[in-house]
């Protein structure tokens, strides 16, 4: 069995800062194509992996080389789950704006912005916390040795 994927924890926080800015712009302008682009960013992080997420690529190319190396690593699974939650909210928001239901767009975008801001400002990843809670309450099946 291989070790779980891990990431430099500064990368997701950088991504949360960029996401916060993008979602704040969407809330102020209601420009849903920008939210659609953010939805794609969330989808790549959640379903293709953090390695392919655009903000992760930016962090690795532009920011990480200027920082001191770190031995601290963070499990990627909770972060990918958080990206999936962000994807769901951004998708609902995009559909709301695009179909003439701006209240739906605003509410969904505001929830995503709140979560991104908590991560950016306080290093509190709500999606990660939900993932860990689900891990604790979900029954595990024991593997039988054949």
PDB file of C-alpha atoms in Angstrom:
ATOM      1  CA  UNK A   1       0.000   0.000   0.000  1.00  0.00           C
ATOM      2  CA  UNK A   2       1.349   3.433  -0.923  1.00  0.00           C
ATOM      3  CA  UNK A   3       1.480   6.395   1.427  1.00  0.00           C
ATOM      4  CA  UNK A   4      -1.347   8.919   1.154  1.00  0.00           C
ATOM      5  CA  UNK A   5      -0.652  11.949  -0.999  1.00  0.00           C
ATOM      6  CA  UNK A   6       0.578  14.944   0.946  1.00  0.00           C
ATOM      7  CA  UNK A   7       1.128  18.613   0.180  1.00  0.00           C
ATOM      8  CA  UNK A   8       2.959  21.631   1.534  1.00  0.00           C
ATOM      9  CA  UNK A   9       0.268  23.225   3.768  1.00  0.00           C
ATOM     10  CA  UNK A  10       1.207  26.697   2.576  1.00  0.00           C
ATOM     11  CA  UNK A  11      -0.088  25.855  -0.905  1.00  0.00           C
ATOM     12  CA  UNK A  12      -3.739  25.349   0.077  1.00  0.00           C
ATOM     13  CA  UNK A  13      -3.639  28.528   2.142  1.00  0.00           C
ATOM     14  CA  UNK A  14      -2.325  30.454  -0.878  1.00  0.00           C
ATOM     15  CA  UNK A  15      -5.126  28.912  -2.944  1.00  0.00           C
ATOM     16  CA  UNK A  16      -7.649  30.002  -0.308  1.00  0.00           C
ATOM     17  CA  UNK A  17      -6.392  33.600  -0.539  1.00  0.00           C
ATOM     18  CA  UNK A  18      -6.757  33.633  -4.327  1.00  0.00           C
ATOM     19  CA  UNK A  19     -10.159  31.943  -4.081  1.00  0.00           C
ATOM     20  CA  UNK A  20     -11.295  34.529  -1.521  1.00  0.00           C
ATOM     21  CA  UNK A  21     -10.380  37.357  -3.883  1.00  0.00           C
ATOM     22  CA  UNK A  22     -12.082  35.687  -6.859  1.00  0.00           C
ATOM     23  CA  UNK A  23     -15.286  34.952  -4.937  1.00  0.00           C
ATOM     24  CA  UNK A  24     -15.392  38.465  -3.462  1.00  0.00           C
ATOM     25  CA  UNK A  25     -15.150  39.904  -6.977  1.00  0.00           C
ATOM     26  CA  UNK A  26     -18.012  37.629  -8.064  1.00  0.00           C
ATOM     27  CA  UNK A  27     -20.183  38.780  -5.150  1.00  0.00           C
ATOM     28  CA  UNK A  28     -19.571  42.451  -5.904  1.00  0.00           C
ATOM     29  CA  UNK A  29     -19.976  42.183  -9.677  1.00  0.00           C
ATOM     30  CA  UNK A  30     -22.288  39.163 -10.067  1.00  0.00           C
ATOM     31  CA  UNK A  31     -20.116  38.291 -13.075  1.00  0.00           C
ATOM     32  CA  UNK A  32     -20.998  34.614 -13.282  1.00  0.00           C
ATOM     33  CA  UNK A  33     -18.386  33.654 -15.945  1.00  0.00           C
ATOM     34  CA  UNK A  34     -15.705  34.308 -13.306  1.00  0.00           C
ATOM     35  CA  UNK A  35     -17.600  32.034 -10.910  1.00  0.00           C
ATOM     36  CA  UNK A  36     -17.796  29.419 -13.680  1.00  0.00           C
ATOM     37  CA  UNK A  37     -14.001  29.622 -14.011  1.00  0.00           C
ATOM     38  CA  UNK A  38     -13.646  29.182 -10.235  1.00  0.00           C
ATOM     39  CA  UNK A  39     -15.959  26.174 -10.493  1.00  0.00           C
ATOM     40  CA  UNK A  40     -13.512  24.619 -12.958  1.00  0.00           C
ATOM     41  CA  UNK A  41     -10.630  25.387 -10.577  1.00  0.00           C
ATOM     42  CA  UNK A  42     -12.489  23.591  -7.763  1.00  0.00           C
ATOM     43  CA  UNK A  43     -13.310  20.662 -10.075  1.00  0.00           C
ATOM     44  CA  UNK A  44      -9.673  20.191 -11.074  1.00  0.00           C
ATOM     45  CA  UNK A  45      -8.543  20.189  -7.442  1.00  0.00           C
ATOM     46  CA  UNK A  46     -11.285  17.812  -6.348  1.00  0.00           C
ATOM     47  CA  UNK A  47     -11.437  15.350  -9.214  1.00  0.00           C
ATOM     48  CA  UNK A  48      -8.076  15.511 -11.020  1.00  0.00           C
ATOM     49  CA  UNK A  49      -6.006  16.158  -7.897  1.00  0.00           C
ATOM     50  CA  UNK A  50      -4.368  19.106  -6.203  1.00  0.00           C
ATOM     51  CA  UNK A  51      -1.320  18.703  -8.414  1.00  0.00           C
ATOM     52  CA  UNK A  52      -3.463  19.856 -11.361  1.00  0.00           C
ATOM     53  CA  UNK A  53      -5.343  22.648  -9.598  1.00  0.00           C
ATOM     54  CA  UNK A  54      -4.363  25.993 -11.185  1.00  0.00           C
ATOM     55  CA  UNK A  55      -3.700  27.781  -7.881  1.00  0.00           C
ATOM     56  CA  UNK A  56      -1.509  24.874  -6.764  1.00  0.00           C
ATOM     57  CA  UNK A  57       0.437  25.134 -10.002  1.00  0.00           C
ATOM     58  CA  UNK A  58       0.891  28.883  -9.415  1.00  0.00           C
ATOM     59  CA  UNK A  59       2.020  28.269  -5.843  1.00  0.00           C
ATOM     60  CA  UNK A  60       4.581  25.650  -6.871  1.00  0.00           C
ATOM     61  CA  UNK A  61       5.911  27.732  -9.781  1.00  0.00           C
ATOM     62  CA  UNK A  62       5.928  31.246  -8.324  1.00  0.00           C
ATOM     63  CA  UNK A  63       5.690  31.159  -4.530  1.00  0.00           C
ATOM     64  CA  UNK A  64       7.269  27.954  -3.199  1.00  0.00           C
ATOM     65  CA  UNK A  65      10.694  28.564  -4.809  1.00  0.00           C
ATOM     66  CA  UNK A  66      10.933  31.827  -2.852  1.00  0.00           C
ATOM     67  CA  UNK A  67      10.125  30.224   0.509  1.00  0.00           C
ATOM     68  CA  UNK A  68      12.255  28.125   2.788  1.00  0.00           C
ATOM     69  CA  UNK A  69      11.624  24.426   2.322  1.00  0.00           C
ATOM     70  CA  UNK A  70       9.300  22.834   4.843  1.00  0.00           C
ATOM     71  CA  UNK A  71       9.155  19.339   6.215  1.00  0.00           C
ATOM     72  CA  UNK A  72       5.555  19.899   7.277  1.00  0.00           C
ATOM     73  CA  UNK A  73       3.116  17.994   5.090  1.00  0.00           C
ATOM     74  CA  UNK A  74      -0.673  17.804   5.015  1.00  0.00           C
ATOM     75  CA  UNK A  75      -2.841  14.910   3.831  1.00  0.00           C
ATOM     76  CA  UNK A  76      -4.352  15.751   0.453  1.00  0.00           C
ATOM     77  CA  UNK A  77      -7.610  13.796   0.942  1.00  0.00           C
ATOM     78  CA  UNK A  78      -9.345  16.347   3.210  1.00  0.00           C
ATOM     79  CA  UNK A  79      -8.213  19.149   0.907  1.00  0.00           C
ATOM     80  CA  UNK A  80      -9.640  17.384  -2.143  1.00  0.00           C
ATOM     81  CA  UNK A  81     -12.914  16.886  -0.270  1.00  0.00           C
ATOM     82  CA  UNK A  82     -12.949  20.603   0.552  1.00  0.00           C
ATOM     83  CA  UNK A  83     -12.404  21.358  -3.135  1.00  0.00           C
ATOM     84  CA  UNK A  84     -15.386  19.128  -3.971  1.00  0.00           C
ATOM     85  CA  UNK A  85     -17.555  21.044  -1.485  1.00  0.00           C
ATOM     86  CA  UNK A  86     -16.361  24.323  -3.024  1.00  0.00           C
ATOM     87  CA  UNK A  87     -17.167  22.899  -6.451  1.00  0.00           C
ATOM     88  CA  UNK A  88     -20.729  22.102  -5.366  1.00  0.00           C
ATOM     89  CA  UNK A  89     -21.346  25.611  -4.002  1.00  0.00           C
ATOM     90  CA  UNK A  90     -19.707  27.297  -6.990  1.00  0.00           C
ATOM     91  CA  UNK A  91     -21.690  25.146  -9.413  1.00  0.00           C
ATOM     92  CA  UNK A  92     -24.975  26.028  -7.704  1.00  0.00           C
ATOM     93  CA  UNK A  93     -23.949  29.691  -7.708  1.00  0.00           C
ATOM     94  CA  UNK A  94     -23.010  29.623 -11.385  1.00  0.00           C
ATOM     95  CA  UNK A  95     -26.294  27.973 -12.321  1.00  0.00           C
ATOM     96  CA  UNK A  96     -28.193  30.487 -10.189  1.00  0.00           C
ATOM     97  CA  UNK A  97     -26.572  33.503 -11.811  1.00  0.00           C
ATOM     98  CA  UNK A  98     -26.698  32.062 -15.333  1.00  0.00           C
ATOM     99  CA  UNK A  99     -30.390  31.158 -15.143  1.00  0.00           C
ATOM    100  CA  UNK A 100     -31.595  34.471 -13.766  1.00  0.00           C
ATOM    101  CA  UNK A 101     -31.768  33.465 -10.105  1.00  0.00           C
ATOM    102  CA  UNK A 102     -29.205  35.874  -8.662  1.00  0.00           C
ATOM    103  CA  UNK A 103     -30.322  35.253  -5.072  1.00  0.00           C
ATOM    104  CA  UNK A 104     -29.287  31.600  -5.437  1.00  0.00           C
ATOM    105  CA  UNK A 105     -26.004  32.750  -6.980  1.00  0.00           C
ATOM    106  CA  UNK A 106     -25.306  35.208  -4.177  1.00  0.00           C
ATOM    107  CA  UNK A 107     -26.124  32.751  -1.380  1.00  0.00           C
ATOM    108  CA  UNK A 108     -24.056  29.893  -2.822  1.00  0.00           C
ATOM    109  CA  UNK A 109     -21.140  32.198  -3.609  1.00  0.00           C
ATOM    110  CA  UNK A 110     -21.298  33.748  -0.137  1.00  0.00           C
ATOM    111  CA  UNK A 111     -21.079  30.314   1.497  1.00  0.00           C
ATOM    112  CA  UNK A 112     -18.040  29.424  -0.632  1.00  0.00           C
ATOM    113  CA  UNK A 113     -16.480  32.814   0.121  1.00  0.00           C
ATOM    114  CA  UNK A 114     -17.033  32.381   3.860  1.00  0.00           C
ATOM    115  CA  UNK A 115     -15.251  29.004   3.818  1.00  0.00           C
ATOM    116  CA  UNK A 116     -12.385  30.292   1.657  1.00  0.00           C
ATOM    117  CA  UNK A 117     -11.958  33.355   3.884  1.00  0.00           C
ATOM    118  CA  UNK A 118     -11.799  31.228   7.051  1.00  0.00           C
ATOM    119  CA  UNK A 119      -9.034  29.172   5.467  1.00  0.00           C
ATOM    120  CA  UNK A 120      -7.152  32.186   4.125  1.00  0.00           C
ATOM    121  CA  UNK A 121      -7.383  34.320   7.269  1.00  0.00           C
ATOM    122  CA  UNK A 122      -7.410  31.749  10.073  1.00  0.00           C
ATOM    123  CA  UNK A 123      -6.082  28.546   8.486  1.00  0.00           C
ATOM    124  CA  UNK A 124      -9.419  26.882   9.257  1.00  0.00           C
ATOM    125  CA  UNK A 125     -10.501  24.610   6.422  1.00  0.00           C
ATOM    126  CA  UNK A 126     -14.215  23.887   6.938  1.00  0.00           C
ATOM    127  CA  UNK A 127     -14.311  21.223   4.218  1.00  0.00           C
ATOM    128  CA  UNK A 128     -11.319  19.500   5.808  1.00  0.00           C
ATOM    129  CA  UNK A 129     -13.032  19.528   9.196  1.00  0.00           C
ATOM    130  CA  UNK A 130     -16.197  18.026   7.679  1.00  0.00           C
ATOM    131  CA  UNK A 131     -14.072  15.348   5.987  1.00  0.00           C
ATOM    132  CA  UNK A 132     -12.408  14.438   9.279  1.00  0.00           C
ATOM    133  CA  UNK A 133     -15.771  14.368  11.061  1.00  0.00           C
ATOM    134  CA  UNK A 134     -17.194  12.074   8.392  1.00  0.00           C
ATOM    135  CA  UNK A 135     -14.156   9.810   8.762  1.00  0.00           C
ATOM    136  CA  UNK A 136     -14.871   9.505  12.487  1.00  0.00           C
ATOM    137  CA  UNK A 137     -18.597   8.784  12.188  1.00  0.00           C
ATOM    138  CA  UNK A 138     -18.570   6.579   9.077  1.00  0.00           C
ATOM    139  CA  UNK A 139     -18.430   2.858   9.932  1.00  0.00           C
ATOM    140  CA  UNK A 140     -15.402   1.107   8.561  1.00  0.00           C
ATOM    141  CA  UNK A 141     -15.605  -2.379   7.139  1.00  0.00           C
ATOM    142  CA  UNK A 142     -12.876  -4.764   8.119  1.00  0.00           C
ATOM    143  CA  UNK A 143     -11.022  -6.472   5.336  1.00  0.00           C
ATOM    144  CA  UNK A 144     -10.994 -10.219   5.488  1.00  0.00           C
ATOM    145  CA  UNK A 145      -7.719 -11.960   4.769  1.00  0.00           C
ATOM    146  CA  UNK A 146      -8.268 -14.530   2.075  1.00  0.00           C
TER     147      UNK A 146
END
